[in-house]
Short mmCIF file of C-alpha atoms and ligand atoms in Angstrom, two decimals:
data_model
loop_
_atom_site.label_atom_id
_atom_site.label_comp_id
_atom_site.label_asym_id
_atom_site.label_seq_id
_atom_site.Cartn_x
_atom_site.Cartn_y
_atom_site.Cartn_z
CA UNK D 1 -0.46 -0.54 0.13
CA UNK D 2 1.66 3.71 -0.73
CA UNK D 3 1.72 6.32 1.44
CA UNK D 4 -1.48 7.68 3.12
CA UNK D 5 -2.47 10.82 1.75
CA UNK D 6 -5.51 12.90 4.98
CA UNK D 7 -7.31 14.56 1.61
CA UNK D 8 -7.86 12.97 -1.59
CA UNK D 9 -9.83 14.93 -3.91
CA UNK D 10 -11.33 14.28 -7.10
CA UNK D 11 -12.76 14.87 -9.84
CA UNK D 12 -14.56 12.64 -12.29
CA UNK D 13 -15.76 13.80 -15.91
CA UNK D 14 -18.02 12.10 -18.04
CA UNK D 15 -15.84 9.26 -19.45
CA UNK D 16 -16.06 8.00 -16.00
CA UNK D 17 -19.35 7.03 -16.87
CA UNK D 18 -18.10 6.01 -21.02
CA UNK D 19 -18.16 2.14 -19.95
CA UNK D 20 -21.62 2.40 -17.54
CA UNK D 21 -23.46 3.33 -21.78
CA UNK D 22 -23.53 7.53 -21.09
CA UNK D 23 -22.28 9.61 -23.65
CA UNK D 24 -19.20 11.94 -23.29
CA UNK D 25 -19.73 15.06 -24.94
CA UNK D 26 -16.17 15.64 -27.31
CA UNK D 27 -15.64 12.09 -28.54
CA UNK D 28 -15.73 11.90 -31.94
CA UNK D 29 -19.98 9.97 -31.62
CA UNK D 30 -20.16 12.86 -28.33
CA UNK D 31 -22.69 14.88 -27.04
CA UNK D 32 -21.76 18.77 -28.66
CA UNK D 33 -21.53 15.82 -32.10
CA UNK D 34 -25.10 14.89 -32.22
CA UNK D 35 -26.61 19.22 -30.02
CA UNK D 36 -25.01 22.65 -30.47
CA UNK D 37 -24.11 23.39 -27.84
CA UNK D 38 -25.89 27.41 -27.69
CA UNK D 39 -28.71 25.36 -28.47
CA UNK D 40 -29.29 23.00 -25.59
CA UNK D 41 -26.63 23.68 -22.65
CA UNK D 42 -27.43 27.53 -22.58
CA UNK D 43 -29.58 29.87 -20.64
CA UNK D 44 -29.85 31.17 -24.59
CA UNK D 45 -30.98 28.55 -26.25
CA UNK D 46 -33.71 27.23 -23.67
CA UNK D 47 -35.25 30.34 -23.81
CA UNK D 48 -35.11 30.17 -27.65
CA UNK D 49 -37.47 26.70 -27.48
CA UNK D 50 -37.57 25.28 -24.31
CA UNK D 51 -39.35 21.85 -25.19
CA UNK D 52 -36.33 21.03 -27.86
CA UNK D 53 -33.99 21.45 -24.32
CA UNK D 54 -35.99 20.24 -22.04
CA UNK D 55 -36.44 17.11 -24.26
CA UNK D 56 -32.19 16.79 -24.79
CA UNK D 57 -32.53 16.04 -20.61
CA UNK D 58 -35.55 13.88 -20.84
CA UNK D 59 -34.09 11.90 -22.80
CA UNK D 60 -31.13 12.05 -20.81
CA UNK D 61 -32.70 11.17 -17.94
CA UNK D 62 -33.68 7.99 -19.28
CA UNK D 63 -30.68 6.88 -20.02
CA UNK D 64 -29.10 7.31 -17.00
CA UNK D 65 -31.50 6.19 -15.34
CA UNK D 66 -31.63 3.65 -16.93
CA UNK D 67 -27.46 2.79 -16.96
CA UNK D 68 -25.41 0.69 -14.42
CA UNK D 69 -22.53 2.37 -11.92
CA UNK D 70 -19.56 0.06 -13.74
CA UNK D 71 -16.05 -0.64 -12.70
CA UNK D 72 -14.73 2.04 -12.14
CA UNK D 73 -17.88 4.03 -10.18
CA UNK D 74 -17.14 1.17 -7.09
CA UNK D 75 -14.20 1.60 -7.20
CA UNK D 76 -14.61 5.08 -6.17
CA UNK D 77 -17.45 4.06 -3.96
CA UNK D 78 -15.12 2.32 -2.18
CA UNK D 79 -12.74 4.00 -1.82
CA UNK D 80 -14.38 6.84 -0.19
CA UNK D 81 -15.91 3.93 2.38
CA UNK D 82 -12.52 2.39 3.22
CA UNK D 83 -9.83 4.60 2.93
CA UNK D 84 -7.89 6.04 5.95
CA UNK D 85 -7.81 9.34 5.38
CA UNK D 86 -10.53 11.94 3.49
CA UNK D 87 -12.15 11.16 -0.22
CA UNK D 88 -13.86 14.00 -1.94
CA UNK D 89 -15.94 13.14 -4.52
CA UNK D 90 -16.12 16.26 -6.94
CA UNK D 91 -18.02 14.94 -10.33
CA UNK D 92 -18.98 17.41 -13.62
CA UNK D 93 -21.54 14.53 -14.40
CA UNK D 94 -25.34 14.57 -13.89
CA UNK D 95 -25.44 11.15 -13.76
CA UNK D 96 -26.34 9.82 -10.43
CA UNK D 97 -23.53 6.71 -11.38
CA UNK D 98 -21.66 7.46 -7.91
CA UNK D 99 -24.33 7.71 -5.84
CA UNK D 100 -26.18 4.57 -7.44
CA UNK D 101 -22.62 3.23 -6.30
CA UNK D 102 -22.26 3.67 -2.70
CA UNK D 103 -20.46 7.12 -2.49
CA UNK D 104 -21.71 9.67 -0.58
CA UNK D 105 -21.62 13.61 -0.21
CA UNK D 106 -21.04 13.65 -4.32
CA UNK D 107 -20.87 17.62 -4.87
CA UNK D 108 -22.34 17.91 -8.35
CA UNK D 109 -20.77 20.29 -10.11
CA UNK D 110 -22.80 20.77 -12.76
CA UNK D 111 -25.59 19.65 -11.69
CA UNK D 112 -28.27 16.13 -11.27
CA UNK D 113 -30.52 14.91 -14.04
CA UNK D 114 -32.49 13.30 -10.97
CA UNK D 115 -33.40 17.26 -9.87
CA UNK D 116 -35.82 19.51 -11.54
CA UNK D 117 -35.06 23.49 -10.68
CA UNK D 118 -37.94 26.34 -10.64
CA UNK D 119 -36.54 29.49 -12.21
CA UNK D 120 -39.08 30.90 -10.44
CA UNK D 121 -38.63 30.40 -6.72
CA UNK D 122 -35.15 28.65 -7.52
CA UNK D 123 -37.04 25.36 -5.78
CA UNK D 124 -35.78 21.54 -6.34
CA UNK D 125 -37.44 19.07 -6.79
CA UNK D 126 -37.42 15.22 -7.95
CA UNK D 127 -37.83 15.54 -11.27
CA UNK D 128 -40.58 13.31 -13.37
CA UNK D 129 -39.40 10.82 -15.97
CA UNK D 130 -40.49 13.70 -18.20
CA UNK D 131 -40.61 17.19 -17.72
CA UNK D 132 -41.83 20.45 -19.85
CA UNK D 133 -43.37 24.11 -19.56
CA UNK D 134 -46.59 21.87 -18.26
CA UNK D 135 -44.51 21.07 -14.63
CA UNK D 136 -45.66 23.50 -12.20
CA UNK D 137 -43.43 23.41 -9.33
CA UNK D 138 -44.68 21.73 -6.01
CA UNK D 139 -43.07 24.94 -3.84
CA UNK D 140 -45.28 28.00 -6.41
CA UNK D 141 -47.72 26.48 -8.48
CA UNK D 142 -45.16 28.50 -10.72
CA UNK D 143 -44.73 26.77 -14.68
CA UNK D 144 -40.97 27.49 -15.58
CA UNK D 145 -39.60 24.27 -14.13
CA UNK D 146 -35.90 22.92 -15.78
CA UNK D 147 -33.77 21.17 -15.56
CA UNK D 148 -31.25 21.75 -12.36
CA UNK D 149 -28.21 21.20 -14.87
CA UNK D 150 -25.89 23.81 -14.67
CA UNK D 151 -25.50 25.47 -18.40
CA UNK D 152 -22.64 27.57 -20.62
CA UNK D 153 -22.69 30.59 -18.72
CA UNK D 154 -23.83 29.79 -15.38
CA UNK D 155 -23.06 28.99 -12.19
CA UNK D 156 -21.04 26.05 -11.48
CA UNK D 157 -22.33 25.11 -8.27
CA UNK D 158 -20.37 23.82 -4.60
CA UNK D 159 -17.51 25.93 -6.29
CA UNK D 160 -16.51 28.18 -2.26
CA UNK D 161 -16.55 23.99 -0.91
CA UNK D 162 -14.38 22.62 -4.55
CA UNK D 163 -11.42 25.30 -3.86
CA UNK D 164 -11.08 24.87 -0.19
CA UNK D 165 -11.00 20.79 -0.40
CA UNK D 166 -8.39 21.22 -2.83
CA UNK D 167 -5.98 23.46 -1.02
CA UNK D 168 -6.05 21.49 2.23
CA UNK D 169 -5.97 17.63 0.24
CA UNK D 170 -2.21 15.86 -0.65
CA UNK D 171 -3.54 14.19 -3.46
CA UNK D 172 -5.83 15.43 -6.67
CA UNK D 173 -7.08 13.26 -8.79
CA UNK D 174 -8.96 13.13 -12.36
CA UNK D 175 -10.52 10.80 -14.00
CA UNK D 176 -12.52 10.92 -17.38
CA UNK D 177 -13.13 14.74 -18.22
CA UNK D 178 -11.20 16.29 -21.57
CA UNK D 179 -9.80 19.70 -19.19
CA UNK D 180 -11.17 21.16 -21.45
CA UNK D 181 -13.89 23.44 -19.25
CA UNK D 182 -13.19 26.22 -16.97
CA UNK D 183 -13.10 26.32 -13.78
CA UNK D 184 -12.82 22.21 -13.12
CA UNK D 185 -9.88 21.89 -15.93
CA UNK D 186 -7.87 24.88 -13.51
CA UNK D 187 -8.55 22.45 -10.76
CA UNK D 188 -5.40 20.59 -11.20
CA UNK D 189 -3.59 24.23 -11.11
CA UNK D 190 -5.23 25.03 -7.50
CA UNK D 191 -3.71 21.37 -6.61
CA UNK D 192 -0.39 22.14 -7.33
CA UNK D 193 -0.38 25.96 -5.36
CA UNK D 194 -1.51 23.13 -1.95
CA UNK D 195 1.32 21.58 -2.95
CA UNK D 196 -1.21 18.57 -3.74
CA UNK D 197 0.26 15.38 -5.50
CA UNK D 198 -1.25 15.20 -8.68
CA UNK D 199 -2.60 12.62 -11.63
CA UNK D 200 -4.56 12.07 -14.36
CA UNK D 201 -6.39 8.35 -14.81
CA UNK D 202 -7.77 8.97 -18.96
CA UNK D 203 -8.91 6.74 -21.65
CA UNK D 204 -5.60 8.64 -23.37
CA UNK D 205 -3.39 12.87 -22.46
CA UNK D 206 -6.54 15.10 -22.43
CA UNK D 207 -5.46 19.32 -22.09
CA UNK D 208 -4.78 18.70 -19.38
CA UNK D 209 -1.65 16.77 -19.09
CA UNK D 210 1.13 18.56 -18.95
CA UNK D 211 -0.30 20.06 -15.43
CA UNK D 212 -0.45 16.83 -14.16
CA UNK D 213 2.84 15.10 -12.42
CA UNK D 214 1.44 11.81 -13.09
CA UNK D 215 -1.18 10.08 -15.21
CA UNK D 216 -2.36 6.85 -15.71
CA UNK D 217 -4.25 5.96 -19.48
CA UNK D 218 -6.98 3.13 -19.95
CA UNK D 219 -10.48 2.50 -19.72
CA UNK D 220 -11.84 3.40 -16.10
CA UNK D 221 -13.26 0.20 -15.54
CA UNK D 222 -9.12 -0.97 -16.42
CA UNK D 223 -7.21 1.80 -14.37
CA UNK D 224 -9.48 3.20 -11.88
CA UNK D 225 -9.64 -0.09 -9.65
CA UNK D 226 -6.13 -0.76 -10.31
CA UNK D 227 -5.48 2.52 -8.54
CA UNK D 228 -7.97 2.09 -5.77
CA UNK D 229 -6.61 -1.25 -4.84
CA UNK D 230 -2.84 0.01 -4.15
CA UNK D 231 -4.49 3.02 -2.16
CA UNK D 232 -6.12 0.74 -0.02
CA UNK D 233 -4.18 -1.59 3.27
CA UNK D 234 -4.73 -4.92 0.69
CA UNK D 235 -7.32 -6.33 2.85
CA UNK D 236 -9.91 -3.65 1.85
CA UNK D 237 -8.77 -3.67 -2.07
N1 APR R 301 -12.61 5.29 -20.05
C1 APR R 301 -11.30 7.56 -19.36
N2 APR R 301 -11.91 7.47 -19.99
C2 APR R 301 -12.26 8.00 -21.34
C3 APR R 301 -13.10 6.88 -21.16
C4 APR R 301 -12.77 5.77 -20.65
N3 APR R 301 -14.24 4.78 -21.01
N4 APR R 301 -14.12 7.28 -22.62
C5 APR R 301 -13.81 9.07 -22.46
N5 APR R 301 -12.56 9.28 -21.84
C6 APR R 301 -12.14 9.94 -22.08
C7 APR R 301 -12.13 11.28 -23.16
O1 APR R 301 -10.59 10.72 -23.64
C8 APR R 301 -11.88 12.84 -23.07
O2 APR R 301 -10.75 13.50 -21.99
O3 APR R 301 -13.39 11.17 -21.35
C9 APR R 301 -13.19 12.46 -21.43
C10 APR R 301 -13.88 12.44 -21.37
O4 APR R 301 -14.33 14.26 -22.22
P1 APR R 301 -15.05 15.50 -21.95
O5 APR R 301 -15.97 14.56 -22.96
O6 APR R 301 -14.68 16.79 -23.27
O7 APR R 301 -16.24 15.82 -21.10
P2 APR R 301 -16.05 16.32 -20.04
O8 APR R 301 -14.31 16.37 -19.66
O9 APR R 301 -16.72 14.78 -18.10
O10 APR R 301 -16.51 17.54 -20.00
C11 APR R 301 -16.29 18.42 -19.23
O11 APR R 301 -18.13 20.28 -20.76
O12 APR R 301 -19.83 20.21 -21.43
C12 APR R 301 -19.65 20.33 -20.62
O13 APR R 301 -20.95 19.84 -18.77
C13 APR R 301 -20.17 18.74 -19.92
O14 APR R 301 -20.13 18.55 -17.25
C14 APR R 301 -18.99 18.79 -19.01
C15 APR R 301 -17.61 19.51 -19.21
#
């Protein structure tokens, strides 16, 4: 077993859910090859055509509900449960596969498909399978429901807490993310400034690879369980 870290902060991206059958964004067949970001992932796109946006997220909500956590999600949940130090899970993903694998207190910085948000009163509730303009807010009754997903141009969630964790961690690992979208792409720099070790686990080098001290390349279902096994005391691996 390697050294014991007091606090490990892990950032995950779409790549960790790829082997669960959920699309990534920037791979060749990714979501942004099929849809224009400005049409389905911006407040302006939602204002222009709310039905198109609701349909886009209703489809992804259904796919996410059908998906199963894979060996990488399960390994991270095992690490969080059994590791002697603190393990903070931050995800850019809006699926619930970390929680389905048993992870706790996952910081969903881009929101969650499982929730609906009322644009009128900020109330959040468990989204119905199909969310539409006809869905009334259970709190204020207004028909202003939207997916509780952070769009381009909006402020990601939990940023103060995430940066506080990064500034006090001694290991930062990024898994399955292309390192192309800030602020997540800058987390490695905050961890480096804090004196933390940094590790990238990805299918292939990302745009941020040069800013990590170490990297392991391969499918998440192979490289993540192997990494977790090295971190855990043998009996917990
Ligand atoms: N195992 C590990 N990594 C993988 C796998 C796999 N099986 N398949 C793909 N990857 C890697 C790709 O090589 C890529 O580097 O996962 C990364 C996915 O990158 P993106 O599609 O850009 O997804 P992500 O980094 O999560 O995007 C960040 O951008 O569009 C916004 O809000 C959206 O949260 C998203 C954010």
